[in-house]
mmCIF file of N, CA and C in Angstrom:
data_model
loop_
_atom_site.group_PDB
_atom_site.id
_atom_site.type_symbol
_atom_site.label_atom_id
_atom_site.label_comp_id
_atom_site.label_asym_id
_atom_site.label_seq_id
_atom_site.Cartn_x
_atom_site.Cartn_y
_atom_site.Cartn_z
ATOM 1 N N UNK A 681 33.714 133.468 130.873
ATOM 2 C CA UNK A 681 33.616 134.633 129.916
ATOM 3 C C UNK A 681 32.906 135.957 130.403
ATOM 4 N N UNK A 682 33.158 136.812 129.600
ATOM 5 C CA UNK A 682 33.091 138.224 130.063
ATOM 6 C C UNK A 682 32.174 139.258 129.020
ATOM 7 N N UNK A 683 30.802 138.036 128.360
ATOM 8 C CA UNK A 683 30.239 138.540 127.296
ATOM 9 C C UNK A 683 28.329 138.178 127.703
ATOM 10 N N UNK A 684 27.916 139.286 127.659
ATOM 11 C CA UNK A 684 26.475 138.875 127.535
ATOM 12 C C UNK A 684 25.744 139.687 126.508
ATOM 13 N N UNK A 685 25.281 138.749 126.141
ATOM 14 C CA UNK A 685 24.168 139.100 124.913
ATOM 15 C C UNK A 685 23.221 140.738 125.163
ATOM 16 N N UNK A 686 22.684 141.141 124.465
ATOM 17 C CA UNK A 686 21.901 142.257 125.049
ATOM 18 C C UNK A 686 20.149 142.295 124.081
ATOM 19 N N UNK A 687 19.645 142.942 124.978
ATOM 20 C CA UNK A 687 18.376 142.482 124.169
ATOM 21 C C UNK A 687 17.669 141.470 124.061
ATOM 22 N N UNK A 688 17.087 140.758 122.915
ATOM 23 C CA UNK A 688 16.892 139.527 123.207
ATOM 24 C C UNK A 688 17.691 138.454 122.206
ATOM 25 N N UNK A 689 19.018 138.766 122.459
ATOM 26 C CA UNK A 689 19.893 138.196 121.809
ATOM 27 C C UNK A 689 20.472 136.822 122.859
ATOM 28 N N UNK A 690 21.059 135.753 122.001
ATOM 29 C CA UNK A 690 21.257 134.419 122.914
ATOM 30 C C UNK A 690 22.785 134.443 122.296
ATOM 31 N N UNK A 691 23.606 133.466 123.638
ATOM 32 C CA UNK A 691 24.640 133.102 122.835
ATOM 33 C C UNK A 691 25.065 131.604 122.848
ATOM 34 N N UNK A 692 25.231 131.001 121.687
ATOM 35 C CA UNK A 692 24.771 129.376 121.712
ATOM 36 C C UNK A 692 25.997 128.465 121.582
ATOM 37 N N UNK A 693 26.266 127.398 122.401
ATOM 38 C CA UNK A 693 27.432 126.714 121.941
ATOM 39 C C UNK A 693 27.082 125.601 120.859
ATOM 40 N N UNK A 694 27.665 125.132 119.501
ATOM 41 C CA UNK A 694 26.838 124.180 119.351
ATOM 42 C C UNK A 694 27.289 122.978 119.890
ATOM 43 N N UNK A 695 26.081 121.838 119.543
ATOM 44 C CA UNK A 695 26.096 120.380 119.910
ATOM 45 C C UNK A 695 26.784 119.632 118.536
ATOM 46 N N UNK A 696 27.663 119.069 118.853
ATOM 47 C CA UNK A 696 28.290 118.336 117.438
ATOM 48 C C UNK A 696 27.165 116.637 117.254
ATOM 49 N N UNK A 697 27.072 116.507 115.901
ATOM 50 C CA UNK A 697 25.990 115.384 115.583
ATOM 51 C C UNK A 697 26.924 114.175 115.417
ATOM 52 N N UNK A 698 25.819 113.347 115.093
ATOM 53 C CA UNK A 698 26.393 112.019 114.886
ATOM 54 C C UNK A 698 27.637 111.998 114.295
ATOM 55 N N UNK A 699 28.603 111.239 114.521
ATOM 56 C CA UNK A 699 29.672 110.600 113.883
ATOM 57 C C UNK A 699 29.496 109.283 112.661
ATOM 58 N N UNK A 700 28.017 108.757 112.909
ATOM 59 C CA UNK A 700 28.049 107.490 112.412
ATOM 60 C C UNK A 700 26.951 107.719 111.840
ATOM 61 N N UNK A 701 26.483 107.037 110.979
ATOM 62 C CA UNK A 701 24.544 107.059 110.176
ATOM 63 C C UNK A 701 24.145 105.495 111.184
ATOM 64 N N UNK A 702 23.166 105.413 110.673
ATOM 65 C CA UNK A 702 22.102 104.562 111.544
ATOM 66 C C UNK A 702 22.288 102.846 111.427
ATOM 67 N N UNK A 703 22.949 103.516 109.857
ATOM 68 C CA UNK A 703 23.662 101.925 109.621
ATOM 69 C C UNK A 703 24.828 101.583 109.381
ATOM 70 N N UNK A 704 25.917 102.746 110.302
ATOM 71 C CA UNK A 704 27.578 102.394 111.436
ATOM 72 C C UNK A 704 28.086 102.987 110.439
ATOM 73 N N UNK A 705 27.888 103.840 108.831
ATOM 74 C CA UNK A 705 29.001 104.193 108.490
ATOM 75 C C UNK A 705 29.288 105.655 109.362
ATOM 76 N N UNK A 706 30.562 105.904 109.053
ATOM 77 C CA UNK A 706 31.223 106.846 109.839
ATOM 78 C C UNK A 706 31.470 107.802 109.110
ATOM 79 N N UNK A 707 30.862 109.495 109.118
ATOM 80 C CA UNK A 707 31.222 110.254 107.957
ATOM 81 C C UNK A 707 32.632 110.988 108.191
ATOM 82 N N UNK A 708 32.593 111.165 107.271
ATOM 83 C CA UNK A 708 33.402 112.124 107.404
ATOM 84 C C UNK A 708 33.633 113.661 107.557
ATOM 85 N N UNK A 709 34.898 114.471 108.079
ATOM 86 C CA UNK A 709 34.631 115.544 108.582
ATOM 87 C C UNK A 709 34.103 116.446 107.389
ATOM 88 N N UNK A 710 34.788 116.421 106.103
ATOM 89 C CA UNK A 710 34.495 116.958 105.028
ATOM 90 C C UNK A 710 32.841 116.947 104.226
ATOM 91 N N UNK A 711 32.038 115.582 104.772
ATOM 92 C CA UNK A 711 30.836 115.907 104.448
ATOM 93 C C UNK A 711 29.564 116.389 105.523
ATOM 94 N N UNK A 712 30.205 116.385 106.368
ATOM 95 C CA UNK A 712 29.388 116.496 107.745
ATOM 96 C C UNK A 712 29.038 118.034 107.692
ATOM 97 N N UNK A 713 27.426 118.419 107.874
ATOM 98 C CA UNK A 713 26.919 119.526 108.187
ATOM 99 C C UNK A 713 27.392 120.336 109.910
ATOM 100 N N UNK A 714 27.213 121.419 109.412
ATOM 101 C CA UNK A 714 27.447 122.395 111.134
ATOM 102 C C UNK A 714 25.720 122.006 111.674
ATOM 103 N N UNK A 715 25.808 121.437 112.964
ATOM 104 C CA UNK A 715 24.831 121.199 113.929
ATOM 105 C C UNK A 715 23.574 122.597 113.792
ATOM 106 N N UNK A 716 22.416 121.981 113.901
ATOM 107 C CA UNK A 716 21.554 123.183 113.772
ATOM 108 C C UNK A 716 20.746 122.821 115.750
ATOM 109 N N UNK A 717 21.659 122.069 116.570
ATOM 110 C CA UNK A 717 20.896 122.134 117.747
ATOM 111 C C UNK A 717 22.598 122.333 118.573
ATOM 112 N N UNK A 718 22.248 122.994 119.386
ATOM 113 C CA UNK A 718 22.789 123.661 120.375
ATOM 114 C C UNK A 718 22.314 124.085 121.888
ATOM 115 N N UNK A 719 23.159 124.788 122.948
ATOM 116 C CA UNK A 719 23.255 125.227 124.130
ATOM 117 C C UNK A 719 22.966 125.984 124.653
ATOM 118 N N UNK A 720 22.245 126.784 124.967
ATOM 119 C CA UNK A 720 22.010 127.931 125.165
ATOM 120 C C UNK A 720 23.195 128.568 126.405
ATOM 121 N N UNK A 721 24.478 129.377 126.200
ATOM 122 C CA UNK A 721 25.132 129.852 127.215
ATOM 123 C C UNK A 721 24.725 130.893 127.955
ATOM 124 N N UNK A 722 24.263 132.343 127.369
ATOM 125 C CA UNK A 722 23.848 133.195 128.167
ATOM 126 C C UNK A 722 22.716 134.077 127.452
ATOM 127 N N UNK A 723 21.737 134.527 128.046
ATOM 128 C CA UNK A 723 20.683 135.149 127.375
ATOM 129 C C UNK A 723 20.500 136.599 127.848
ATOM 130 N N UNK A 724 19.843 137.475 127.031
ATOM 131 C CA UNK A 724 20.129 138.925 127.107
ATOM 132 C C UNK A 724 18.890 139.013 127.956
ATOM 133 N N UNK A 725 18.397 140.116 128.821
ATOM 134 C CA UNK A 725 17.373 140.376 129.384
ATOM 135 C C UNK A 725 15.937 140.599 128.790
ATOM 136 N N UNK A 726 15.931 140.897 127.392
ATOM 137 C CA UNK A 726 14.859 140.536 126.466
ATOM 138 C C UNK A 726 14.155 141.793 125.851
ATOM 139 N N UNK A 727 13.425 141.989 124.877
ATOM 140 C CA UNK A 727 13.320 143.073 123.847
ATOM 141 C C UNK A 727 12.062 143.775 124.883
ATOM 142 N N UNK A 728 12.103 145.117 124.374
ATOM 143 C CA UNK A 728 11.031 146.231 124.992
ATOM 144 C C UNK A 728 9.838 146.442 124.408
ATOM 145 N N UNK A 729 8.860 146.543 124.233
ATOM 146 C CA UNK A 729 8.011 146.819 123.569
ATOM 147 C C UNK A 729 8.245 148.325 123.624
ATOM 148 N N UNK A 730 7.071 148.937 123.018
ATOM 149 C CA UNK A 730 7.179 150.382 121.927
ATOM 150 C C UNK A 730 6.808 151.435 123.649
ATOM 151 N N UNK A 731 6.304 150.771 124.286
ATOM 152 C CA UNK A 731 6.281 151.629 125.663
ATOM 153 C C UNK A 731 7.095 151.841 126.793
ATOM 154 N N UNK A 732 8.441 150.493 126.575
ATOM 155 C CA UNK A 732 9.342 150.332 127.334
ATOM 156 C C UNK A 732 9.016 149.184 128.308
ATOM 157 N N UNK A 733 8.309 148.823 127.974
ATOM 158 C CA UNK A 733 7.906 147.414 129.258
ATOM 159 C C UNK A 733 8.322 145.595 128.303
ATOM 160 N N UNK A 734 9.192 145.085 129.345
ATOM 161 C CA UNK A 734 10.048 144.199 129.385
ATOM 162 C C UNK A 734 9.302 143.082 128.781
ATOM 163 N N UNK A 735 10.081 142.338 127.500
ATOM 164 C CA UNK A 735 9.333 141.229 127.259
ATOM 165 C C UNK A 735 10.463 139.924 127.280
ATOM 166 N N UNK A 736 9.969 139.202 128.543
ATOM 167 C CA UNK A 736 11.102 138.195 128.524
ATOM 168 C C UNK A 736 11.598 136.976 127.895
ATOM 169 N N UNK A 737 12.490 136.458 127.955
ATOM 170 C CA UNK A 737 12.968 135.988 127.377
ATOM 171 C C UNK A 737 11.998 134.352 127.734
ATOM 172 N N UNK A 738 11.690 133.336 126.315
ATOM 173 C CA UNK A 738 10.713 132.473 126.745
ATOM 174 C C UNK A 738 12.527 131.048 126.985
ATOM 175 N N UNK A 739 13.722 131.356 126.955
ATOM 176 C CA UNK A 739 14.585 130.388 127.210
ATOM 177 C C UNK A 739 15.547 131.057 128.077
ATOM 178 N N UNK A 740 16.558 130.159 128.624
ATOM 179 C CA UNK A 740 17.673 130.418 129.623
ATOM 180 C C UNK A 740 18.740 129.357 129.018
ATOM 181 N N UNK A 741 20.027 130.051 130.180
ATOM 182 C CA UNK A 741 20.765 129.405 129.712
ATOM 183 C C UNK A 741 20.897 128.018 130.189
ATOM 184 N N UNK A 742 21.550 127.036 129.497
ATOM 185 C CA UNK A 742 21.600 125.813 129.863
ATOM 186 C C UNK A 742 20.204 124.672 129.057
ATOM 187 N N UNK A 743 19.346 125.790 128.177
ATOM 188 C CA UNK A 743 18.508 124.837 127.706
ATOM 189 C C UNK A 743 19.127 124.317 126.005
ATOM 190 N N UNK A 744 18.274 123.644 125.459
ATOM 191 C CA UNK A 744 18.996 122.531 124.615
ATOM 192 C C UNK A 744 18.307 123.018 123.295
ATOM 193 N N UNK A 745 18.554 124.145 122.020
ATOM 194 C CA UNK A 745 17.739 124.016 121.106
ATOM 195 C C UNK A 745 17.921 123.898 120.113
ATOM 196 N N UNK A 746 16.897 123.991 118.837
ATOM 197 C CA UNK A 746 17.664 123.942 117.523
ATOM 198 C C UNK A 746 16.818 125.054 117.009
ATOM 199 N N UNK A 747 17.581 125.621 115.833
ATOM 200 C CA UNK A 747 17.845 126.680 114.922
ATOM 201 C C UNK A 747 18.314 126.483 113.301
ATOM 202 N N UNK A 748 17.784 127.499 112.461
ATOM 203 C CA UNK A 748 17.722 127.042 111.811
ATOM 204 C C UNK A 748 19.127 127.027 110.813
ATOM 205 N N UNK A 749 19.693 126.532 109.759
ATOM 206 C CA UNK A 749 20.868 125.968 108.852
ATOM 207 C C UNK A 749 21.657 127.431 109.044
ATOM 208 N N UNK A 750 21.467 128.798 108.830
ATOM 209 C CA UNK A 750 21.855 129.646 108.315
ATOM 210 C C UNK A 750 21.365 131.119 109.420
ATOM 211 N N UNK A 751 20.907 130.865 110.906
ATOM 212 C CA UNK A 751 20.919 131.482 112.196
ATOM 213 C C UNK A 751 22.290 132.046 112.437
ATOM 214 N N UNK A 752 22.065 132.888 113.230
ATOM 215 C CA UNK A 752 23.048 133.400 113.707
ATOM 216 C C UNK A 752 23.958 134.006 113.201
ATOM 217 N N UNK A 753 25.059 134.572 114.286
ATOM 218 C CA UNK A 753 26.660 134.952 113.685
ATOM 219 C C UNK A 753 27.501 134.416 114.606
ATOM 220 N N UNK A 754 28.872 133.826 113.641
ATOM 221 C CA UNK A 754 29.692 133.287 114.409
ATOM 222 C C UNK A 754 30.734 134.381 114.997
ATOM 223 N N UNK A 755 31.158 133.766 116.423
ATOM 224 C CA UNK A 755 31.873 134.749 116.776
ATOM 225 C C UNK A 755 32.697 133.614 117.721
ATOM 226 N N UNK A 756 34.068 134.239 118.151
ATOM 227 C CA UNK A 756 34.989 133.320 118.898
ATOM 228 C C UNK A 756 34.957 134.061 120.143
ATOM 229 N N UNK A 757 35.246 133.433 121.181
ATOM 230 C CA UNK A 757 35.518 133.987 122.885
ATOM 231 C C UNK A 757 36.288 133.151 123.774
ATOM 232 N N UNK A 758 37.151 133.234 123.810
ATOM 233 C CA UNK A 758 38.287 132.894 124.629
ATOM 234 C C UNK A 758 38.678 131.628 123.821
ATOM 235 N N UNK A 759 38.583 131.509 122.538
ATOM 236 C CA UNK A 759 39.417 130.471 121.762
ATOM 237 C C UNK A 759 37.893 129.527 121.504
ATOM 238 N N UNK A 760 36.958 129.870 121.989
ATOM 239 C CA UNK A 760 35.813 129.197 121.580
ATOM 240 C C UNK A 760 34.351 129.399 120.272
ATOM 241 N N UNK A 761 34.237 128.609 119.668
ATOM 242 C CA UNK A 761 33.705 128.886 118.857
ATOM 243 C C UNK A 761 32.128 129.422 119.281
ATOM 244 N N UNK A 762 31.238 130.341 119.148
ATOM 245 C CA UNK A 762 30.179 130.719 119.786
ATOM 246 C C UNK A 762 29.091 130.796 118.369
ATOM 247 N N UNK A 763 27.592 131.025 118.432
ATOM 248 C CA UNK A 763 26.918 131.650 117.632
ATOM 249 C C UNK A 763 26.130 132.457 118.710
ATOM 250 N N UNK A 764 26.151 134.058 118.194
ATOM 251 C CA UNK A 764 25.121 134.668 118.624
ATOM 252 C C UNK A 764 23.531 134.806 117.546
ATOM 253 N N UNK A 765 22.452 135.158 118.184
ATOM 254 C CA UNK A 765 21.467 135.152 117.334
ATOM 255 C C UNK A 765 20.806 135.535 118.485
ATOM 256 N N UNK A 766 19.185 136.234 117.426
ATOM 257 C CA UNK A 766 18.333 136.418 118.082
ATOM 258 C C UNK A 766 17.153 135.870 118.545
ATOM 259 N N UNK A 767 16.382 135.770 119.326
ATOM 260 C CA UNK A 767 15.414 134.660 120.097
ATOM 261 C C UNK A 767 14.786 133.775 119.148
ATOM 262 N N UNK A 768 13.728 134.974 117.871
ATOM 263 C CA UNK A 768 13.167 134.632 117.154
ATOM 264 C C UNK A 768 13.987 133.563 116.497
ATOM 265 N N UNK A 769 15.097 133.078 116.149
ATOM 266 C CA UNK A 769 15.806 132.435 115.165
ATOM 267 C C UNK A 769 16.158 131.152 115.743
ATOM 268 N N UNK A 770 15.844 131.065 117.019
ATOM 269 C CA UNK A 770 15.377 129.501 117.416
ATOM 270 C C UNK A 770 13.801 129.164 116.998
ATOM 271 N N UNK A 771 13.856 127.800 116.692
ATOM 272 C CA UNK A 771 13.004 127.293 116.077
ATOM 273 C C UNK A 771 12.444 126.337 117.402
ATOM 274 N N UNK A 772 13.171 126.209 118.584
ATOM 275 C CA UNK A 772 11.965 125.452 119.590
ATOM 276 C C UNK A 772 12.929 124.996 120.378
ATOM 277 N N UNK A 773 12.719 124.293 121.636
ATOM 278 C CA UNK A 773 13.518 123.592 122.731
ATOM 279 C C UNK A 773 13.439 122.448 122.500
ATOM 280 N N UNK A 774 14.678 121.841 123.104
ATOM 281 C CA UNK A 774 14.152 119.923 123.259
ATOM 282 C C UNK A 774 14.281 120.225 124.739
ATOM 283 N N UNK A 775 13.492 118.697 124.818
ATOM 284 C CA UNK A 775 13.171 118.284 125.963
ATOM 285 C C UNK A 775 14.242 117.694 126.762
#
């Protein structure tokens, strides 16, 4: 893949949710919501302060994250649907 986000943006691959409920019911595709969990594919270099000093990113490629339902912009790269979003749209990292 030949795409690198700029500044404080990250490229995210959605992680698919469960196909069944805890009670064992299968959720049809038409009733599923898009997952709000993902894995970071690549990150930009970070934001810059007014004086030009670099603010390092708090996440790195490979981190699993949670993000808001309406966060990011959907893009397609090499036939794969990904999201690009600002680091501030990330709600947290998963262990």
